[in-house]
């Protein structure tokens, strides 16, 4: 290669390097997805309803904030479990580290990440049968985001710089600069990890917050891969590690609408769900015998909260307790926390039953009887769920 060609190649490589460095620096500085922010003015910047890469922001925020009380789970916990409840925990810091689309495998990574980067006094973990699978969900828990060790922030800085070279991040940085970012919602980070409730009912949020969301959410719930034996085994190992670290654990089965549990029944998954609950109760009992402070509660089924009449029958635009069949509102979340830890508002007696090996047979018999009563008293809803499950699958 002659001198002029080498000079040209050197200048070309230098220009490319400068351009890439400038793009990455711009994206790092504007940080449209809040990948490395905590207690920063950027958290107050309004953003689109769809929150990209929230797991990046949450794993970083947990490491910076080091909360004493952490919520873990999928979008049901992320949307429904409130964080402005510090008095309930004696003034301890609270953070909602649940992420939309998380399988139980994703949730385990996030739970153990929180325990590594903070001294977690209490971990509140929302679970449900369909997402109880080791198949990775859509949460985007990428390698490196939950790695431990003293060099966490250095590794995250390198990951964030690398992420800053992507086209989508550059596009959204440009949208911020030209004022077309469509900011309408607060980031979940501005609310200590809980989703902005004022945005959930907006049409652009997706299949949440409208009557049309009932069918796709029922289909999604009924077709979930879980519960699986491999997930239960991995979950038991994760709970054991958290217990050895001294974390107090409160596990709760999400109070999805009664129709979602009915979807499991009509899909033939009811026996698997009952066996899953039995295994969880035995797991919790075993850890208690080892000295761990762990309790398991079931808020699902056919109770006075979950059996709320759906919009297709009531004619009302919105429900009191639910956004749709899958996601509950945070007024229900307050009742969950009150059942788990005491305080107000006092939940109905049938909402939140503690599961132990001794109580399980009675609980399952009561659930089956409540299901049959529901079918008799809610004929239209029963017909609706059966029709929804038979219809072609609607994709988000």
Coordinates of N, CA and C in Angstrom, one line a residue, residues 93-313:
X93 N -36.4 2.9 52.7 CA -36.5 3.2 51.3 C -37.2 2.1 50.5
X94 N -38.0 2.4 49.6 CA -38.7 1.4 48.8 C -38.5 1.7 47.3
X95 N -38.3 0.6 46.5 CA -38.2 0.7 45.1 C -38.9 -0.5 44.4
X96 N -39.6 -0.2 43.3 CA -40.3 -1.2 42.5 C -39.4 -1.6 41.4
X97 N -38.7 -2.7 41.5 CA -37.8 -3.2 40.5 C -38.4 -4.3 39.6
X98 N -39.8 -4.4 39.6 CA -40.5 -5.2 38.7 C -40.4 -4.6 37.3
X99 N -40.4 -5.5 36.2 CA -40.3 -5.0 34.9 C -41.3 -5.7 34.0
X100 N -41.9 -5.0 33.1 CA -42.9 -5.6 32.2 C -42.2 -6.7 31.3
X101 N -43.0 -7.8 31.1 CA -42.5 -8.9 30.3 C -41.6 -9.8 31.0
X102 N -41.4 -9.7 32.3 CA -40.4 -10.6 33.0 C -41.0 -12.0 33.2
X103 N -40.3 -13.0 32.8 CA -40.6 -14.3 33.2 C -40.0 -14.5 34.6
X104 N -40.2 -15.7 35.2 CA -39.7 -15.9 36.6 C -38.2 -16.0 36.5
X105 N -37.6 -16.4 35.4 CA -36.2 -16.4 35.2 C -35.6 -15.0 35.2
X106 N -36.3 -14.1 34.5 CA -35.9 -12.7 34.6 C -36.0 -12.1 36.0
X107 N -37.1 -12.4 36.6 CA -37.3 -11.9 38.0 C -36.3 -12.4 39.0
X108 N -35.8 -13.6 38.8 CA -34.8 -14.1 39.7 C -33.5 -13.3 39.6
X109 N -33.1 -13.0 38.3 CA -31.9 -12.2 38.1 C -32.0 -10.9 38.7
X110 N -33.2 -10.2 38.6 CA -33.4 -8.9 39.2 C -33.4 -9.0 40.8
X111 N -34.0 -10.0 41.3 CA -34.0 -10.2 42.8 C -32.7 -10.3 43.4
X112 N -31.9 -11.2 42.7 CA -30.5 -11.5 43.3 C -29.6 -10.3 43.0
X113 N -29.8 -9.6 41.9 CA -29.0 -8.4 41.6 C -29.3 -7.3 42.8
X114 N -30.6 -7.1 43.1 CA -30.9 -6.2 44.2 C -30.2 -6.6 45.5
X115 N -30.2 -7.9 45.8 CA -29.6 -8.4 47.0 C -28.1 -8.2 47.0
X116 N -27.4 -8.2 45.8 CA -26.0 -8.0 45.7 C -25.6 -6.6 45.9
X117 N -26.4 -5.7 45.3 CA -25.9 -4.3 45.3 C -26.5 -3.5 46.5
X118 N -27.4 -4.0 47.2 CA -28.0 -3.3 48.4 C -28.3 -4.3 49.5
X119 N -28.4 -3.8 50.7 CA -28.8 -4.6 51.8 C -30.3 -4.6 51.9
X120 N -30.9 -5.6 51.2 CA -32.4 -5.7 51.1 C -32.9 -6.3 52.4
X121 N -33.7 -5.5 53.1 CA -34.3 -6.0 54.3 C -35.5 -6.8 54.0
X122 N -36.4 -6.3 53.0 CA -37.6 -7.0 52.6 C -37.7 -7.1 51.1
X123 N -38.1 -8.2 50.6 CA -38.3 -8.4 49.2 C -39.7 -8.9 49.0
X124 N -40.5 -8.1 48.2 CA -41.9 -8.4 47.9 C -42.0 -8.9 46.5
X125 N -42.4 -10.1 46.3 CA -42.3 -10.8 45.0 C -43.7 -11.2 44.5
X126 N -44.1 -10.6 43.4 CA -45.4 -11.0 42.8 C -45.2 -12.1 41.7
X127 N -45.9 -13.1 41.8 CA -45.8 -14.3 40.8 C -47.1 -14.7 40.3
X128 N -47.1 -15.4 39.2 CA -48.3 -16.0 38.7 C -47.9 -17.2 37.8
X129 N -48.8 -18.1 37.6 CA -48.5 -19.4 37.0 C -48.1 -19.3 35.5
X130 N -48.8 -18.5 34.7 CA -48.4 -18.5 33.3 C -46.9 -18.0 33.0
X131 N -46.5 -17.0 33.8 CA -45.1 -16.5 33.6 C -44.1 -17.2 34.4
X132 N -44.4 -18.3 35.1 CA -43.5 -19.1 35.9 C -42.7 -20.0 35.0
X133 N -41.8 -19.5 34.2 CA -41.1 -20.3 33.2 C -39.7 -19.7 33.1
X134 N -38.7 -20.5 32.8 CA -37.4 -20.1 32.6 C -37.1 -19.5 31.2
X135 N -38.1 -19.6 30.3 CA -38.0 -18.9 29.1 C -37.9 -17.4 29.3
X136 N -36.9 -16.8 28.7 CA -36.7 -15.4 28.8 C -37.9 -14.6 28.2
X137 N -38.5 -13.7 29.0 CA -39.6 -12.9 28.5 C -39.1 -11.7 27.7
X138 N -39.9 -10.7 27.6 CA -39.6 -9.5 26.8 C -39.0 -8.4 27.7
X139 N -38.5 -8.7 28.9 CA -38.0 -7.7 29.8 C -36.7 -7.1 29.3
X140 N -35.9 -7.9 28.5 CA -34.6 -7.4 28.0 C -33.5 -7.4 29.1
X141 N -33.5 -8.4 29.9 CA -32.4 -8.6 30.9 C -31.2 -9.1 30.2
X142 N -30.4 -8.3 29.7 CA -29.2 -8.6 28.9 C -28.0 -9.0 29.7
X143 N -27.1 -9.8 29.2 CA -25.9 -10.2 30.0 C -25.2 -8.9 30.4
X144 N -24.7 -8.9 31.7 CA -24.0 -7.8 32.2 C -24.8 -6.9 33.0
X145 N -26.1 -6.8 32.8 CA -26.9 -5.8 33.6 C -27.1 -6.2 35.0
X146 N -27.0 -7.5 35.4 CA -27.2 -7.9 36.7 C -25.9 -8.6 37.3
X147 N -24.8 -8.5 36.6 CA -23.6 -9.1 37.2 C -23.2 -8.4 38.4
X148 N -22.6 -9.1 39.4 CA -22.2 -8.6 40.6 C -20.7 -8.1 40.6
X149 N -20.2 -7.9 41.8 CA -18.8 -7.5 41.9 C -18.6 -6.1 42.1
X150 N -17.4 -5.7 42.6 CA -17.1 -4.3 42.9 C -17.0 -3.4 41.7
X151 N -16.8 -4.0 40.5 CA -16.7 -3.2 39.3 C -18.0 -3.0 38.6
X152 N -19.1 -3.1 39.3 CA -20.4 -3.0 38.6 C -20.5 -1.7 37.8
X153 N -20.3 -0.5 38.4 CA -20.5 0.7 37.8 C -19.5 1.0 36.6
X154 N -18.3 0.4 36.7 CA -17.4 0.6 35.6 C -17.9 -0.3 34.4
X155 N -18.4 -1.5 34.7 CA -18.9 -2.3 33.6 C -20.1 -1.7 33.0
X156 N -21.0 -1.1 33.8 CA -22.2 -0.5 33.3 C -21.9 0.7 32.4
X157 N -20.9 1.5 32.8 CA -20.5 2.6 32.0 C -20.1 2.1 30.6
X158 N -19.3 1.0 30.5 CA -18.9 0.5 29.2 C -20.1 0.0 28.4
X159 N -21.0 -0.7 29.1 CA -22.2 -1.1 28.4 C -23.1 0.0 27.9
X160 N -23.2 1.1 28.7 CA -23.9 2.3 28.3 C -23.3 3.0 27.1
X161 N -22.0 3.1 27.1 CA -21.3 3.7 26.0 C -21.5 2.9 24.7
X162 N -21.5 1.5 24.9 CA -21.7 0.7 23.7 C -23.2 0.8 23.2
X163 N -24.1 0.9 24.2 CA -25.5 1.1 23.8 C -25.7 2.4 23.1
X164 N -24.9 3.4 23.5 CA -25.0 4.7 22.9 C -24.6 4.8 21.4
X165 N -24.1 3.7 20.9 CA -23.7 3.6 19.4 C -24.9 3.1 18.6
X166 N -26.0 2.8 19.2 CA -27.1 2.2 18.4 C -27.9 3.2 17.7
X167 N -28.6 2.8 16.6 CA -29.3 3.7 15.8 C -30.6 4.2 16.5
X168 N -31.3 3.3 17.2 CA -32.5 3.7 17.9 C -32.3 4.8 19.0
X169 N -31.2 4.6 19.7 CA -30.9 5.6 20.7 C -30.5 6.9 20.1
X170 N -29.7 6.9 19.0 CA -29.4 8.1 18.4 C -30.6 8.8 17.8
X171 N -31.5 8.0 17.3 CA -32.8 8.6 16.7 C -33.6 9.3 17.8
X172 N -33.7 8.7 19.0 CA -34.4 9.3 20.1 C -33.7 10.5 20.7
X173 N -32.4 10.4 20.7 CA -31.6 11.6 21.1 C -31.9 12.8 20.2
X174 N -32.0 12.5 18.9 CA -32.3 13.6 18.0 C -33.7 14.1 18.2
X175 N -34.6 13.2 18.5 CA -36.0 13.6 18.8 C -36.0 14.6 20.0
X176 N -35.2 14.3 21.0 CA -35.2 15.2 22.2 C -34.6 16.5 21.7
X177 N -33.6 16.6 20.9 CA -33.0 17.8 20.5 C -34.0 18.7 19.7
X178 N -34.8 18.0 18.8 CA -35.7 18.8 17.9 C -37.1 18.9 18.5
X179 N -37.3 18.4 19.7 CA -38.5 18.7 20.4 C -39.7 17.8 20.0
X180 N -39.4 16.6 19.3 CA -40.4 15.7 18.9 C -40.5 14.4 19.6
X181 N -40.0 14.4 20.9 CA -39.9 13.2 21.6 C -41.3 12.7 22.2
X182 N -42.3 13.4 22.0 CA -43.7 13.0 22.4 C -43.8 12.7 23.9
X183 N -43.2 13.5 24.7 CA -43.2 13.3 26.1 C -44.5 13.5 26.8
X184 N -45.1 12.5 27.4 CA -46.4 12.6 28.0 C -46.4 11.9 29.4
X185 N -45.5 11.0 29.7 CA -45.5 10.3 30.9 C -44.2 10.5 31.7
X186 N -44.3 10.4 33.0 CA -43.1 10.4 33.8 C -42.4 9.0 33.7
X187 N -41.1 8.9 33.8 CA -40.4 7.7 33.9 C -40.8 7.0 35.1
X188 N -40.8 5.6 35.1 CA -41.0 4.9 36.3 C -40.0 5.2 37.4
X189 N -38.8 5.6 37.0 CA -37.7 5.9 37.9 C -38.1 7.2 38.7
X190 N -38.8 8.1 38.1 CA -39.3 9.3 38.9 C -40.3 8.9 40.0
X191 N -40.9 7.7 39.9 CA -41.8 7.2 40.9 C -41.3 6.0 41.6
X192 N -40.0 5.9 41.8 CA -39.3 4.9 42.5 C -39.7 3.5 41.9
X193 N -39.8 3.4 40.6 CA -40.0 2.2 39.9 C -41.4 1.8 39.5
X194 N -42.4 2.5 40.0 CA -43.8 2.2 39.7 C -44.2 3.0 38.4
X195 N -44.9 2.3 37.5 CA -45.4 3.0 36.3 C -46.3 4.2 36.6
X196 N -46.2 5.2 35.8 CA -47.0 6.4 35.9 C -48.5 6.0 35.7
X197 N -49.3 6.1 36.7 CA -50.7 5.6 36.6 C -51.5 6.5 35.7
X198 N -51.2 7.8 35.5 CA -51.9 8.7 34.7 C -51.8 8.3 33.2
X199 N -50.8 7.5 32.9 CA -50.5 7.2 31.5 C -51.1 5.9 31.0
X200 N -51.5 5.0 32.0 CA -51.8 3.7 31.6 C -53.1 3.6 30.8
X201 N -54.0 4.5 31.0 CA -55.3 4.5 30.2 C -55.2 5.2 28.9
X202 N -54.0 5.8 28.6 CA -53.9 6.5 27.3 C -53.9 5.4 26.1
X203 N -54.5 5.7 25.0 CA -54.6 4.8 23.9 C -53.3 4.3 23.4
X204 N -52.2 5.1 23.5 CA -50.9 4.7 23.0 C -50.2 3.8 23.9
X205 N -50.7 3.5 25.1 CA -50.1 2.6 26.0 C -50.1 1.2 25.6
X206 N -51.0 0.8 24.7 CA -51.1 -0.6 24.2 C -52.3 -1.3 24.8
X207 N -52.2 -2.6 25.0 CA -53.3 -3.4 25.5 C -53.6 -3.2 27.0
X208 N -53.4 -2.1 27.5 CA -53.7 -1.8 28.9 C -54.6 -0.7 29.0
X209 N -55.7 -0.8 29.9 CA -56.5 0.4 30.2 C -57.7 0.6 29.4
X210 N -58.1 -0.4 28.5 CA -59.3 -0.2 27.7 C -60.1 -1.6 27.7
X211 N -61.4 -1.5 27.3 CA -62.2 -2.7 27.3 C -61.6 -3.6 26.2
X212 N -61.1 -3.1 25.1 CA -60.6 -3.9 24.0 C -59.4 -4.8 24.4
X213 N -58.8 -4.4 25.6 CA -57.7 -5.2 26.1 C -58.1 -6.5 26.8
X214 N -59.3 -6.7 27.1 CA -59.8 -7.9 27.8 C -59.4 -9.1 27.0
X215 N -59.8 -9.2 25.8 CA -59.6 -10.4 25.0 C -58.1 -10.8 24.9
X216 N -57.3 -9.9 24.4 CA -55.8 -10.3 24.2 C -55.2 -10.6 25.5
X217 N -55.5 -9.9 26.6 CA -54.9 -10.3 27.9 C -55.3 -11.6 28.4
X218 N -56.6 -12.0 28.2 CA -57.0 -13.3 28.6 C -56.4 -14.4 27.7
X219 N -56.2 -14.1 26.4 CA -55.5 -15.1 25.6 C -54.1 -15.3 26.0
X220 N -53.4 -14.2 26.3 CA -52.0 -14.2 26.8 C -51.9 -15.0 28.0
X221 N -52.8 -14.7 29.0 CA -52.7 -15.4 30.3 C -52.9 -16.9 30.1
X222 N -54.0 -17.2 29.3 CA -54.3 -18.6 29.2 C -53.3 -19.4 28.4
X223 N -52.5 -18.8 27.6 CA -51.5 -19.4 26.7 C -50.1 -19.4 27.3
X224 N -49.9 -18.9 28.5 CA -48.6 -18.8 29.1 C -47.9 -20.1 29.2
X225 N -46.6 -20.1 29.2 CA -45.8 -21.4 29.2 C -45.7 -22.0 30.6
X226 N -45.9 -21.3 31.7 CA -45.7 -21.8 33.0 C -47.0 -22.4 33.6
X227 N -46.9 -23.0 34.7 CA -45.6 -23.2 35.5 C -44.9 -24.4 35.0
X228 N -43.5 -24.4 35.1 CA -42.7 -25.5 34.6 C -41.9 -26.0 35.8
X229 N -41.5 -27.3 35.7 CA -40.7 -27.9 36.8 C -39.3 -27.3 36.9
X230 N -38.7 -26.9 35.8 CA -37.4 -26.3 35.8 C -37.4 -25.0 36.5
X231 N -38.5 -24.2 36.2 CA -38.6 -22.9 36.9 C -38.8 -23.1 38.4
X232 N -39.6 -24.0 38.8 CA -39.8 -24.2 40.2 C -38.5 -24.6 40.9
X233 N -37.7 -25.4 40.3 CA -36.4 -25.8 40.8 C -35.4 -24.6 41.0
X234 N -35.4 -23.8 39.9 CA -34.5 -22.6 39.9 C -35.0 -21.6 41.0
X235 N -36.3 -21.5 41.1 CA -36.9 -20.6 42.0 C -36.6 -21.0 43.4
X236 N -36.6 -22.3 43.7 CA -36.3 -22.7 45.0 C -34.8 -22.4 45.4
X237 N -34.0 -22.5 44.4 CA -32.6 -22.2 44.7 C -32.4 -20.7 44.9
X238 N -33.1 -19.9 44.2 CA -33.0 -18.4 44.3 C -33.5 -18.0 45.7
X239 N -34.7 -18.6 46.1 CA -35.2 -18.2 47.4 C -34.3 -18.7 48.5
X240 N -33.7 -19.8 48.4 CA -32.7 -20.3 49.4 C -31.5 -19.3 49.5
X241 N -31.0 -18.8 48.4 CA -29.9 -17.9 48.4 C -30.3 -16.5 49.1
X242 N -31.5 -16.1 48.8 CA -32.0 -14.8 49.4 C -32.2 -15.0 50.9
X243 N -32.7 -16.2 51.3 CA -32.9 -16.5 52.7 C -31.5 -16.5 53.4
X244 N -30.5 -17.1 52.8 CA -29.2 -17.2 53.5 C -28.6 -15.8 53.7
X245 N -29.0 -14.9 52.8 CA -28.5 -13.5 52.9 C -29.3 -12.7 54.0
X246 N -30.3 -13.3 54.6 CA -31.0 -12.6 55.7 C -32.2 -11.8 55.2
X247 N -32.6 -11.9 53.9 CA -33.7 -11.1 53.4 C -35.1 -11.7 53.9
X248 N -35.9 -10.8 54.3 CA -37.3 -11.2 54.6 C -38.1 -11.2 53.3
X249 N -38.8 -12.3 53.1 CA -39.5 -12.5 51.8 C -41.0 -12.6 52.0
X250 N -41.7 -11.9 51.1 CA -43.2 -12.0 51.0 C -43.5 -12.3 49.6
X251 N -43.9 -13.5 49.3 CA -44.3 -14.0 48.0 C -45.8 -13.9 47.9
X252 N -46.3 -13.3 46.8 CA -47.7 -13.3 46.6 C -48.1 -13.6 45.2
X253 N -49.2 -14.3 45.0 CA -49.8 -14.7 43.7 C -50.6 -13.5 43.3
X254 N -50.4 -13.0 42.1 CA -51.0 -11.8 41.7 C -52.5 -11.9 41.6
X255 N -53.3 -10.9 42.0 CA -54.7 -10.9 41.9 C -55.2 -10.5 40.5
X256 N -54.9 -11.2 39.5 CA -55.4 -11.0 38.2 C -57.0 -11.2 38.3
X257 N -57.7 -10.6 37.3 CA -59.1 -10.7 37.3 C -59.6 -12.2 37.3
X258 N -60.7 -12.4 37.9 CA -61.3 -13.8 38.0 C -61.3 -14.5 36.6
X259 N -61.6 -13.7 35.6 CA -61.6 -14.3 34.2 C -60.3 -14.9 33.8
X260 N -59.2 -14.3 34.3 CA -57.9 -14.9 33.9 C -57.7 -16.2 34.5
X261 N -58.1 -16.4 35.8 CA -58.0 -17.7 36.4 C -59.0 -18.7 35.7
X262 N -60.1 -18.1 35.3 CA -61.1 -19.0 34.5 C -60.5 -19.4 33.2
X263 N -59.6 -18.6 32.6 CA -58.9 -18.9 31.4 C -58.1 -20.2 31.6
X264 N -57.4 -20.2 32.8 CA -56.6 -21.4 33.1 C -57.5 -22.7 33.2
X265 N -58.7 -22.5 33.8 CA -59.6 -23.6 33.9 C -60.0 -24.1 32.6
X266 N -60.5 -23.2 31.7 CA -61.0 -23.6 30.4 C -59.8 -24.1 29.5
X267 N -58.6 -23.8 29.8 CA -57.5 -24.3 29.0 C -57.0 -25.6 29.6
X268 N -57.6 -26.1 30.6 CA -57.2 -27.4 31.2 C -56.0 -27.3 32.1
X269 N -55.7 -26.1 32.6 CA -54.4 -25.9 33.3 C -54.7 -25.7 34.8
X270 N -55.9 -26.0 35.3 CA -56.2 -25.8 36.7 C -55.5 -26.8 37.6
X271 N -55.4 -28.1 37.2 CA -54.7 -29.0 38.1 C -53.2 -28.6 38.2
X272 N -52.6 -28.2 37.1 CA -51.2 -27.8 37.1 C -51.0 -26.5 38.0
X273 N -52.0 -25.6 38.0 CA -51.9 -24.5 38.9 C -52.0 -24.9 40.3
X274 N -52.9 -25.8 40.7 CA -53.0 -26.2 42.1 C -51.7 -26.9 42.5
X275 N -51.1 -27.8 41.7 CA -49.9 -28.4 42.0 C -48.8 -27.4 42.2
X276 N -48.7 -26.4 41.4 CA -47.8 -25.3 41.5 C -47.9 -24.6 42.9
X277 N -49.1 -24.3 43.3 CA -49.3 -23.7 44.5 C -48.9 -24.6 45.7
X278 N -49.2 -25.9 45.6 CA -48.8 -26.8 46.6 C -47.2 -26.9 46.7
X279 N -46.6 -26.8 45.6 CA -45.1 -26.9 45.6 C -44.5 -25.6 46.2
X280 N -45.1 -24.5 45.9 CA -44.7 -23.2 46.5 C -44.9 -23.2 48.0
X281 N -46.1 -23.7 48.4 CA -46.3 -23.7 49.9 C -45.3 -24.6 50.6
X282 N -45.0 -25.7 50.0 CA -44.0 -26.6 50.6 C -42.6 -26.0 50.6
X283 N -42.3 -25.3 49.5 CA -41.0 -24.6 49.5 C -40.9 -23.5 50.6
X284 N -41.9 -22.7 50.8 CA -41.9 -21.7 51.8 C -41.8 -22.3 53.2
X285 N -42.6 -23.4 53.4 CA -42.5 -24.1 54.7 C -41.1 -24.6 55.0
X286 N -40.5 -25.2 54.0 CA -39.1 -25.7 54.1 C -38.2 -24.6 54.6
X287 N -38.3 -23.4 53.9 CA -37.4 -22.3 54.3 C -37.7 -21.8 55.6
X288 N -38.9 -21.8 56.0 CA -39.3 -21.3 57.4 C -38.6 -22.2 58.4
X289 N -38.6 -23.5 58.1 CA -38.0 -24.5 59.1 C -36.5 -24.3 59.2
X290 N -35.9 -23.7 58.1 CA -34.5 -23.3 58.2 C -34.2 -22.0 58.8
X291 N -35.3 -21.3 59.3 CA -35.1 -20.0 59.9 C -35.4 -18.8 59.1
X292 N -35.8 -19.0 57.9 CA -36.1 -17.8 57.0 C -37.5 -17.2 57.3
X293 N -37.5 -15.9 57.2 CA -38.8 -15.2 57.4 C -39.5 -15.1 56.0
X294 N -40.2 -16.1 55.6 CA -40.8 -16.1 54.2 C -42.3 -16.6 54.4
X295 N -43.2 -15.9 53.7 CA -44.6 -16.2 53.7 C -45.1 -16.1 52.3
X296 N -46.1 -16.9 52.0 CA -46.7 -17.0 50.7 C -48.2 -16.7 50.8
X297 N -48.7 -15.8 50.0 CA -50.2 -15.4 50.0 C -50.7 -15.5 48.6
X298 N -52.0 -16.0 48.5 CA -52.7 -16.1 47.2 C -53.8 -15.0 47.2
X299 N -53.7 -14.1 46.2 CA -54.7 -13.1 46.1 C -55.5 -13.3 44.8
X300 N -55.3 -14.4 44.1 CA -56.0 -14.7 42.9 C -57.3 -15.5 43.2
X301 N -57.9 -15.9 42.1 CA -59.1 -16.7 42.3 C -60.4 -15.9 42.0
X302 N -61.4 -16.3 42.8 CA -62.7 -15.7 42.6 C -63.2 -15.1 43.9
X303 N -62.7 -13.9 44.2 CA -63.0 -13.3 45.5 C -63.7 -11.9 45.2
X304 N -63.9 -11.2 46.3 CA -64.7 -10.0 46.2 C -64.0 -8.9 45.4
X305 N -62.7 -9.0 45.3 CA -62.0 -8.0 44.5 C -61.8 -8.4 43.0
X306 N -61.4 -9.7 42.8 CA -61.1 -10.2 41.5 C -62.4 -10.4 40.6
X307 N -63.6 -10.5 41.3 CA -64.8 -10.8 40.5 C -65.5 -9.5 40.1
X308 N -64.9 -8.4 40.0 CA -65.5 -7.2 39.5 C -66.1 -7.4 38.1
X309 N -67.2 -6.8 37.9 CA -67.9 -6.9 36.6 C -67.1 -6.2 35.5
X310 N -66.9 -6.9 34.4 CA -66.1 -6.3 33.3 C -66.9 -5.3 32.5
X311 N -66.2 -4.4 31.7 CA -66.9 -3.4 31.0 C -67.8 -3.9 29.9
X312 N -67.5 -5.1 29.4 CA -68.4 -5.6 28.3 C -69.8 -6.0 28.9
X313 N -69.9 -6.2 30.2 CA -71.2 -6.5 30.9 C -71.7 -5.3 31.6

